[in-house]
């Protein structure tokens, strides 16, 4: 028996889905607001959530990532009263299992519910993902979602595209996929495309025969051939020279290649894992990267969160690398103090894990033979920026700006006299008066361009679509 939460402010929809769930032998709970739903999720392990897009206190799609981080890791089916292709795409990208309309038949709703629960049961209850991950440290919800994708990628043999900021550990993820795959006992071959001169790219990938060009004094085996049976990892694949992209696409399709200067084709059964910190989709639109190659390498896509989105993993990552670096440099084991860890957790880490590891290295050198690390062992610039951020957060928590006269004038009810309005009506009316004129000016200034409107306002694309719908506005 599964536990299902229906998070929808429409009582008829909640009743229908709850009855379907109970008829199938499951336990059904309901909530009508995001706050109530999150409270339910925090107190009760939930297997599946039916989540409405438009709720009284916000957008269901906006809160979807937060729901997916709940310890029970519930699957989510988005339900909406109005079909929205953009909303459907965003829902799936944010981790939704399915996206269905409220006009769907009971059979369709039941089919989606049953399928989600069957797959969940087959894969085991959500929790810690059981894979070998020697260098992949952390237990945060953000990392757990990555580990789930790694487990899926490891079970197959399709191409994998790993995206994320510089220093987030994309090569570590690639090695983890390789180690847990059926090719784990074969070679893991790495090519850094950013350091690959276009004139040498084909020779590096496919090899060359002796005398094929000036300086080719001996036959050389290329990386594609070296990876036969194993995994070829192309780091910074967005930098792969365009002159090579068409040739490499054919190699991916046929698993056959010809070394430079050779008349004979060779075979190589390799799996491709690629990584980039660039937006390949935008590069394709600009003609800087082949679209067919892009879709070929992203059969399985994994996005790594920056370190600032998995702060709770910093103590474990720090300890892991401290122990490793102490052994490397022959130093006595060191323990980080609490105030030392506080500094690390209040720094934003623009260089992510790579910067953190480099900081650990500098810390060990400063500490010498001391066995406990304190803030003074950290570089001054990191301590200063972390302290500034910590103080800024404290001030924000302590102080809140008083409402302006304009904002007070926008309130539709006088709270000092007359009957007290129902909070939901009061809140919705206040928001409507504030939001609509802002949206009208925003869309005029952005000339109807959603991407530009998001940039100008700082509103997420999901939230902006929801607000425009709420006010019956188009672009």
Coordinates of C-alpha atoms in Angstrom, one line a residue:
X1 CA 0.0 0.0 0.0
X2 CA 1.3 3.4 -1.0
X3 CA 0.6 6.8 0.6
X4 CA -0.6 9.4 -1.8
X5 CA -0.9 13.2 -1.3
X6 CA -3.3 15.2 -3.4
X7 CA -2.2 18.8 -3.2
X8 CA -5.0 20.8 -5.0
X9 CA -7.3 23.6 -3.8
X10 CA -10.2 22.2 -5.9
X11 CA -12.2 20.0 -3.5
X12 CA -13.8 18.1 -6.4
X13 CA -10.5 17.1 -7.9
X14 CA -9.1 16.1 -4.5
X15 CA -12.1 13.9 -3.8
X16 CA -12.0 12.2 -7.2
X17 CA -8.2 11.4 -7.0
X18 CA -8.4 10.4 -3.3
X19 CA -11.3 8.0 -4.1
X20 CA -9.3 6.5 -7.0
X21 CA -6.3 6.0 -4.7
X22 CA -8.4 4.4 -1.9
X23 CA -10.2 2.1 -4.4
X24 CA -6.8 0.9 -5.5
X25 CA -5.9 0.0 -1.9
X26 CA -3.7 3.1 -1.1
X27 CA -3.9 5.6 1.6
X28 CA -4.9 9.1 0.4
X29 CA -4.2 12.5 2.1
X30 CA -5.2 15.9 0.9
X31 CA -3.9 19.5 1.2
X32 CA -5.1 22.7 -0.4
X33 CA -2.1 25.0 -0.1
X34 CA 1.7 24.6 -0.6
X35 CA 2.3 25.4 3.1
X36 CA -0.2 22.7 4.2
X37 CA 1.3 20.2 1.7
X38 CA 4.8 20.7 2.8
X39 CA 3.7 20.3 6.4
X40 CA 2.1 17.0 5.5
X41 CA 5.2 15.9 3.7
X42 CA 7.5 16.8 6.6
X43 CA 5.4 14.6 9.0
X44 CA 4.4 11.7 6.9
X45 CA 6.4 9.6 4.4
X46 CA 4.7 10.1 1.0
X47 CA 5.2 7.9 -2.1
X48 CA 3.4 10.0 -4.7
X49 CA 2.1 13.6 -4.9
X50 CA -0.6 14.8 -7.3
X51 CA 0.4 18.5 -7.5
X52 CA -1.7 21.3 -8.9
X53 CA 0.1 24.1 -10.9
X54 CA -1.9 27.1 -9.5
X55 CA -2.3 27.1 -5.7
X56 CA -3.4 29.9 -3.4
X57 CA 0.1 30.5 -2.1
X58 CA 2.2 29.9 -5.2
X59 CA 3.0 27.8 -8.2
X60 CA 3.2 24.0 -7.9
X61 CA 6.0 23.8 -10.5
X62 CA 8.1 26.3 -8.4
X63 CA 7.8 24.1 -5.3
X64 CA 8.3 20.8 -7.2
X65 CA 12.1 20.7 -6.6
X66 CA 11.6 21.2 -2.9
X67 CA 9.1 18.4 -2.8
X68 CA 11.5 16.1 -4.6
X69 CA 14.1 16.8 -1.8
X70 CA 11.8 15.5 1.0
X71 CA 13.4 12.5 2.7
X72 CA 10.9 10.1 1.4
X73 CA 11.7 11.3 -2.2
X74 CA 8.1 11.2 -3.4
X75 CA 7.3 11.0 -7.1
X76 CA 5.2 13.9 -8.4
X77 CA 2.4 14.0 -11.0
X78 CA 1.5 17.5 -12.1
X79 CA -2.2 18.2 -12.6
X80 CA -3.5 21.3 -14.3
X81 CA -6.7 22.7 -15.5
X82 CA -5.2 24.2 -18.7
X83 CA -2.8 22.5 -21.1
X84 CA 0.5 24.4 -21.3
X85 CA 3.4 22.9 -23.4
X86 CA 5.9 25.2 -21.7
X87 CA 4.6 24.2 -18.3
X88 CA 4.7 20.5 -19.2
X89 CA 8.3 20.8 -20.4
X90 CA 9.4 22.6 -17.2
X91 CA 7.6 20.1 -15.0
X92 CA 9.4 17.2 -16.5
X93 CA 12.7 19.0 -16.4
X94 CA 12.2 19.7 -12.7
X95 CA 11.6 16.1 -11.9
X96 CA 7.9 15.5 -12.4
X97 CA 6.9 11.9 -13.2
X98 CA 4.0 12.9 -15.5
X99 CA 1.9 16.0 -16.4
X100 CA -1.8 15.5 -16.9
X101 CA -4.8 17.8 -17.4
X102 CA -7.8 17.8 -15.1
X103 CA -10.0 17.0 -18.1
X104 CA -8.2 13.6 -18.4
X105 CA -10.4 10.6 -18.0
X106 CA -10.4 8.6 -14.7
X107 CA -8.7 5.8 -16.7
X108 CA -5.8 8.1 -17.7
X109 CA -5.3 9.4 -14.1
X110 CA -5.4 5.9 -12.8
X111 CA -3.0 4.7 -15.4
X112 CA -0.5 7.4 -14.5
X113 CA -0.8 6.7 -10.8
X114 CA -0.4 3.0 -11.2
X115 CA 2.6 3.2 -13.5
X116 CA 4.4 5.6 -11.2
X117 CA 3.9 3.4 -8.2
X118 CA 4.8 0.2 -10.0
X119 CA 8.1 1.7 -11.2
X120 CA 8.8 3.1 -7.7
X121 CA 8.1 -0.4 -6.1
X122 CA 10.3 -2.1 -8.7
X123 CA 13.1 0.3 -8.0
X124 CA 12.7 -0.1 -4.2
X125 CA 11.6 2.6 -1.8
X126 CA 13.3 5.9 -2.1
X127 CA 16.3 6.4 0.1
X128 CA 20.0 6.1 -0.3
X129 CA 21.1 5.0 -3.8
X130 CA 23.3 1.9 -3.6
X131 CA 26.2 2.5 -5.9
X132 CA 29.9 2.4 -5.6
X133 CA 31.1 6.0 -5.2
X134 CA 34.6 6.2 -3.6
X135 CA 35.2 9.9 -4.4
X136 CA 31.6 11.2 -4.7
X137 CA 31.0 12.5 -1.1
X138 CA 27.8 13.8 0.4
X139 CA 24.2 12.9 1.4
X140 CA 22.3 16.1 0.6
X141 CA 19.0 16.0 -1.3
X142 CA 20.6 17.8 -4.2
X143 CA 23.2 15.1 -4.5
X144 CA 20.7 12.3 -4.0
X145 CA 18.9 13.3 -7.1
X146 CA 22.2 13.2 -9.0
X147 CA 23.0 9.8 -7.6
X148 CA 19.6 8.5 -8.8
X149 CA 20.5 9.6 -12.3
X150 CA 23.9 8.1 -12.0
X151 CA 22.4 4.8 -11.1
X152 CA 20.1 4.9 -14.1
X153 CA 23.0 5.9 -16.4
X154 CA 25.2 3.1 -15.0
X155 CA 22.6 0.5 -15.7
X156 CA 22.6 1.2 -19.5
X157 CA 25.0 1.9 -22.3
X158 CA 23.6 5.1 -23.8
X159 CA 25.6 8.3 -24.1
X160 CA 25.7 10.6 -21.1
X161 CA 26.0 14.4 -21.0
X162 CA 27.0 15.9 -17.7
X163 CA 26.5 19.6 -17.3
X164 CA 27.4 21.9 -14.4
X165 CA 29.6 24.9 -13.4
X166 CA 33.3 24.6 -13.4
X167 CA 34.7 22.6 -10.5
X168 CA 31.5 20.8 -9.6
X169 CA 33.0 17.4 -10.2
X170 CA 31.9 16.3 -13.6
X171 CA 34.8 14.0 -14.2
X172 CA 34.1 12.3 -10.8
X173 CA 30.5 11.7 -11.9
X174 CA 31.8 10.3 -15.2
X175 CA 34.2 7.9 -13.5
X176 CA 31.4 6.8 -11.1
X177 CA 29.2 6.0 -14.0
X178 CA 32.0 4.0 -15.6
X179 CA 32.9 2.1 -12.4
X180 CA 29.3 1.1 -11.8
X181 CA 28.6 0.0 -15.4
X182 CA 29.2 -3.3 -17.2
X183 CA 32.4 -1.7 -18.6
X184 CA 33.8 -0.9 -15.1
X185 CA 36.7 -3.3 -15.5
X186 CA 37.8 -1.8 -18.8
X187 CA 39.6 1.4 -19.6
X188 CA 38.4 4.9 -18.8
X189 CA 40.0 7.2 -21.4
X190 CA 39.9 11.0 -20.9
X191 CA 40.2 13.8 -23.5
X192 CA 40.1 17.5 -22.5
X193 CA 38.7 19.1 -25.6
X194 CA 39.5 22.6 -24.3
X195 CA 43.2 21.9 -24.7
X196 CA 42.8 20.2 -28.1
X197 CA 44.3 22.2 -31.1
X198 CA 42.0 21.8 -34.1
X199 CA 44.9 20.7 -36.3
X200 CA 45.7 17.8 -34.0
X201 CA 42.1 16.8 -33.0
X202 CA 41.6 14.0 -35.5
X203 CA 45.0 12.5 -34.8
X204 CA 44.3 12.6 -31.1
X205 CA 40.9 11.0 -31.4
X206 CA 41.5 8.5 -34.2
X207 CA 45.3 8.0 -34.2
X208 CA 47.5 8.2 -37.3
X209 CA 49.9 6.1 -39.3
X210 CA 53.6 6.7 -39.7
X211 CA 54.4 9.3 -42.4
X212 CA 50.8 10.6 -42.7
X213 CA 51.9 14.1 -42.0
X214 CA 55.1 16.1 -41.2
X215 CA 56.3 14.9 -37.8
X216 CA 54.4 11.6 -37.8
X217 CA 57.5 9.6 -37.1
X218 CA 55.6 6.6 -35.8
X219 CA 52.1 5.1 -35.9
X220 CA 50.0 6.3 -33.0
X221 CA 46.9 4.7 -31.4
X222 CA 44.0 7.2 -31.0
X223 CA 41.9 7.6 -27.9
X224 CA 38.8 6.1 -29.6
X225 CA 40.8 2.9 -30.2
X226 CA 42.2 3.0 -26.6
X227 CA 38.7 3.2 -25.2
X228 CA 37.6 0.0 -27.0
X229 CA 35.4 -2.0 -24.6
X230 CA 35.5 0.8 -22.1
X231 CA 34.4 4.5 -21.7
X232 CA 35.6 7.6 -23.6
X233 CA 35.2 10.7 -21.5
X234 CA 35.2 14.0 -23.5
X235 CA 35.6 16.8 -21.0
X236 CA 34.5 20.3 -22.1
X237 CA 32.9 18.7 -25.2
X238 CA 31.6 22.1 -26.2
X239 CA 35.1 23.0 -27.3
X240 CA 35.4 20.0 -29.7
X241 CA 36.5 21.6 -33.0
X242 CA 33.7 21.9 -35.5
X243 CA 35.9 20.4 -38.2
X244 CA 35.9 17.1 -36.2
X245 CA 32.2 17.1 -35.0
X246 CA 30.8 15.6 -38.2
X247 CA 33.4 12.8 -38.3
X248 CA 32.9 12.1 -34.7
X249 CA 29.2 11.8 -35.1
X250 CA 29.6 9.1 -37.7
X251 CA 32.0 7.3 -35.4
X252 CA 29.4 7.3 -32.7
X253 CA 26.8 5.9 -35.0
X254 CA 28.9 3.3 -36.7
X255 CA 31.5 2.5 -34.1
X256 CA 34.0 2.6 -36.9
X257 CA 36.8 5.1 -37.6
X258 CA 39.8 5.6 -39.9
X259 CA 43.2 6.7 -38.5
X260 CA 44.7 9.8 -40.2
X261 CA 46.6 8.6 -43.3
X262 CA 45.2 5.1 -43.2
X263 CA 43.0 3.5 -45.9
X264 CA 41.7 0.9 -43.5
X265 CA 38.7 1.3 -41.1
X266 CA 38.9 0.0 -37.5
X267 CA 36.2 -0.8 -35.0
X268 CA 35.9 0.4 -31.4
X269 CA 33.1 -0.6 -29.1
X270 CA 33.2 2.3 -26.6
X271 CA 30.7 4.2 -24.5
X272 CA 30.7 8.0 -24.7
X273 CA 30.4 10.2 -21.6
X274 CA 30.7 13.9 -22.2
X275 CA 30.8 17.0 -19.9
X276 CA 30.5 20.7 -20.4
X277 CA 30.0 23.9 -18.4
X278 CA 28.5 25.6 -21.5
X279 CA 24.9 25.7 -22.8
X280 CA 25.1 23.4 -25.8
X281 CA 21.5 24.0 -26.8
X282 CA 22.3 27.7 -27.2
X283 CA 25.5 26.9 -29.1
X284 CA 23.4 24.8 -31.5
X285 CA 21.1 27.7 -32.1
X286 CA 24.2 29.9 -32.9
X287 CA 25.6 27.3 -35.2
X288 CA 28.6 26.7 -33.0
X289 CA 27.8 23.0 -32.2
X290 CA 26.1 20.4 -34.4
X291 CA 22.5 19.7 -33.4
X292 CA 22.6 16.1 -34.4
X293 CA 25.7 15.5 -32.4
X294 CA 24.2 17.3 -29.4
X295 CA 21.1 15.0 -29.4
X296 CA 23.3 12.0 -29.9
X297 CA 25.5 12.6 -26.8
X298 CA 22.6 13.7 -24.5
X299 CA 20.6 10.4 -24.5
X300 CA 21.0 10.6 -20.7
X301 CA 21.5 14.1 -19.1
X302 CA 22.8 14.8 -15.7
X303 CA 23.1 18.3 -14.2
X304 CA 25.4 18.8 -11.2
X305 CA 24.3 21.4 -8.6
X306 CA 26.9 24.0 -7.6
X307 CA 28.4 23.6 -4.1
X308 CA 26.4 26.5 -2.7
X309 CA 23.2 24.4 -3.4
X310 CA 24.5 21.5 -1.3
X311 CA 26.1 23.3 1.6
X312 CA 25.2 20.5 4.0
X313 CA 27.8 18.3 2.1
X314 CA 30.7 20.7 2.8
X315 CA 31.7 19.1 6.2
X316 CA 31.9 15.6 4.7
X317 CA 33.7 16.8 1.5
X318 CA 36.2 18.8 3.6
X319 CA 37.0 15.8 5.9
X320 CA 37.4 13.5 2.9
X321 CA 39.9 15.7 1.2
X322 CA 41.7 16.7 4.4
X323 CA 42.4 13.0 5.2
X324 CA 43.5 12.4 1.6
X325 CA 45.8 15.4 1.5
X326 CA 47.3 14.7 4.9
X327 CA 48.3 11.3 3.7
X328 CA 49.6 12.8 0.4
X329 CA 51.9 15.3 2.2
X330 CA 52.8 13.1 5.2
X331 CA 51.0 15.4 7.7
X332 CA 49.3 14.2 10.9
X333 CA 45.5 13.7 10.6
X334 CA 43.6 17.0 11.2
X335 CA 40.2 17.7 12.5
X336 CA 38.2 20.8 11.5
X337 CA 36.8 22.9 14.3
X338 CA 33.1 24.0 14.3
X339 CA 34.0 27.6 13.6
X340 CA 36.3 26.5 10.8
X341 CA 33.4 24.6 9.2
X342 CA 31.1 27.6 9.8
X343 CA 33.4 29.7 7.6
X344 CA 33.4 27.1 4.9
X345 CA 29.6 26.9 4.9
X346 CA 29.2 30.7 4.7
X347 CA 31.5 31.1 1.7
X348 CA 29.8 30.9 -1.7
X349 CA 32.6 28.8 -3.5
X350 CA 32.4 30.2 -7.0
X351 CA 35.0 27.6 -8.0
X352 CA 32.9 24.9 -6.3
X353 CA 34.6 21.6 -5.1
X354 CA 37.8 22.4 -7.0
X355 CA 38.2 25.6 -5.1
X356 CA 37.3 23.9 -1.8
X357 CA 40.0 21.2 -2.4
X358 CA 42.6 23.9 -3.3
X359 CA 41.7 25.7 -0.1
X360 CA 42.1 22.5 1.9
X361 CA 45.6 22.2 0.4
X362 CA 46.5 25.7 1.5
X363 CA 45.0 25.1 4.9
X364 CA 47.2 22.0 5.5
X365 CA 50.3 24.0 4.7
X366 CA 49.4 26.8 7.0
X367 CA 48.5 24.5 9.9
X368 CA 51.8 22.6 9.7
X369 CA 51.8 19.9 12.5
X370 CA 48.7 21.2 14.3
X371 CA 46.0 18.6 14.5
X372 CA 42.9 21.0 14.8
X373 CA 42.1 23.5 12.1
X374 CA 40.7 26.9 13.1
X375 CA 39.5 29.9 10.9
X376 CA 42.9 31.6 11.1
X377 CA 44.3 28.7 9.1
X378 CA 42.1 29.7 6.2
X379 CA 43.1 32.3 3.5
X380 CA 42.1 35.8 4.6
X381 CA 40.0 36.5 1.5
X382 CA 37.8 33.5 2.1
X383 CA 37.3 34.4 5.8
X384 CA 36.4 38.0 4.9
X385 CA 33.9 37.1 2.3
X386 CA 32.3 34.4 4.4
X387 CA 32.0 36.8 7.4
X388 CA 30.4 39.4 5.2
X389 CA 27.9 37.0 3.9
X390 CA 27.1 35.7 7.4
X391 CA 26.6 39.2 8.8
X392 CA 24.4 40.2 5.8
X393 CA 22.1 37.2 6.4
X394 CA 21.9 38.1 10.1
X395 CA 20.9 41.7 9.3
X396 CA 18.3 40.6 6.8
X397 CA 16.8 38.3 9.4
X398 CA 16.8 41.0 12.1
X399 CA 15.4 43.9 10.0
X400 CA 12.4 44.1 7.7
X401 CA 11.6 47.3 5.8
X402 CA 8.4 49.1 6.8
X403 CA 5.7 49.2 4.0
X404 CA 5.7 52.3 1.9
X405 CA 2.7 54.6 1.6
X406 CA 2.2 53.3 -2.0
X407 CA 2.2 49.7 -0.8
X408 CA -0.2 50.5 2.0
X409 CA -2.5 52.3 -0.5
X410 CA -2.6 49.2 -2.6
X411 CA -4.2 47.2 0.2
X412 CA -7.9 46.6 -0.8
X413 CA -9.1 46.4 2.8
X414 CA -8.8 48.7 5.8
X415 CA -7.5 46.4 8.6
X416 CA -8.0 49.0 11.2
X417 CA -11.8 49.1 10.9
X418 CA -14.7 47.1 9.6
X419 CA -14.9 43.3 9.6
X420 CA -11.7 41.3 9.3
X421 CA -11.5 39.8 5.8
X422 CA -10.8 36.2 5.2
X423 CA -7.0 36.0 4.8
X424 CA -7.0 34.2 1.4
X425 CA -9.2 36.8 -0.2
X426 CA -7.2 39.6 1.4
X427 CA -3.9 38.1 0.2
X428 CA -5.1 37.4 -3.4
X429 CA -6.6 40.8 -3.8
X430 CA -3.4 42.5 -2.5
X431 CA -1.2 40.5 -4.9
X432 CA -3.5 41.1 -7.8
X433 CA -3.3 44.9 -7.3
X434 CA 0.5 44.7 -7.1
X435 CA 1.3 42.1 -9.7
X436 CA -0.8 43.2 -12.7
X437 CA 0.6 46.7 -13.3
X438 CA 4.1 45.3 -12.8
X439 CA 3.5 42.5 -15.3
X440 CA 2.0 44.9 -17.8
X441 CA 5.1 47.2 -17.7
X442 CA 7.5 44.2 -17.6
X443 CA 6.0 42.6 -20.8
X444 CA 6.0 46.0 -22.6
X445 CA 9.6 46.6 -21.7
X446 CA 10.6 43.1 -22.7
X447 CA 8.6 43.4 -26.0
X448 CA 6.7 40.2 -25.1
X449 CA 10.0 38.2 -24.9
X450 CA 9.7 35.7 -22.0
X451 CA 13.4 35.2 -21.7
X452 CA 14.1 38.9 -21.5
X453 CA 11.3 39.4 -19.0
X454 CA 12.8 36.8 -16.7
X455 CA 16.2 38.5 -17.0
X456 CA 14.7 42.0 -16.2
X457 CA 12.5 40.8 -13.3
X458 CA 14.5 38.0 -11.8
X459 CA 11.3 35.9 -11.9
X460 CA 11.7 32.3 -13.0
X461 CA 10.1 31.3 -16.3
X462 CA 7.8 28.9 -14.5
X463 CA 6.6 31.5 -12.1
X464 CA 6.2 34.1 -14.8
X465 CA 4.0 31.8 -16.9
X466 CA 1.9 31.1 -13.8
X467 CA 1.4 34.8 -13.0
X468 CA 0.5 35.7 -16.6
X469 CA -2.1 32.9 -16.5
X470 CA -3.5 34.1 -13.1
X471 CA -4.1 37.6 -14.6
X472 CA -5.4 36.3 -17.9
X473 CA -2.6 38.1 -19.8
X474 CA -0.6 37.1 -22.9
X475 CA 2.8 38.1 -23.9

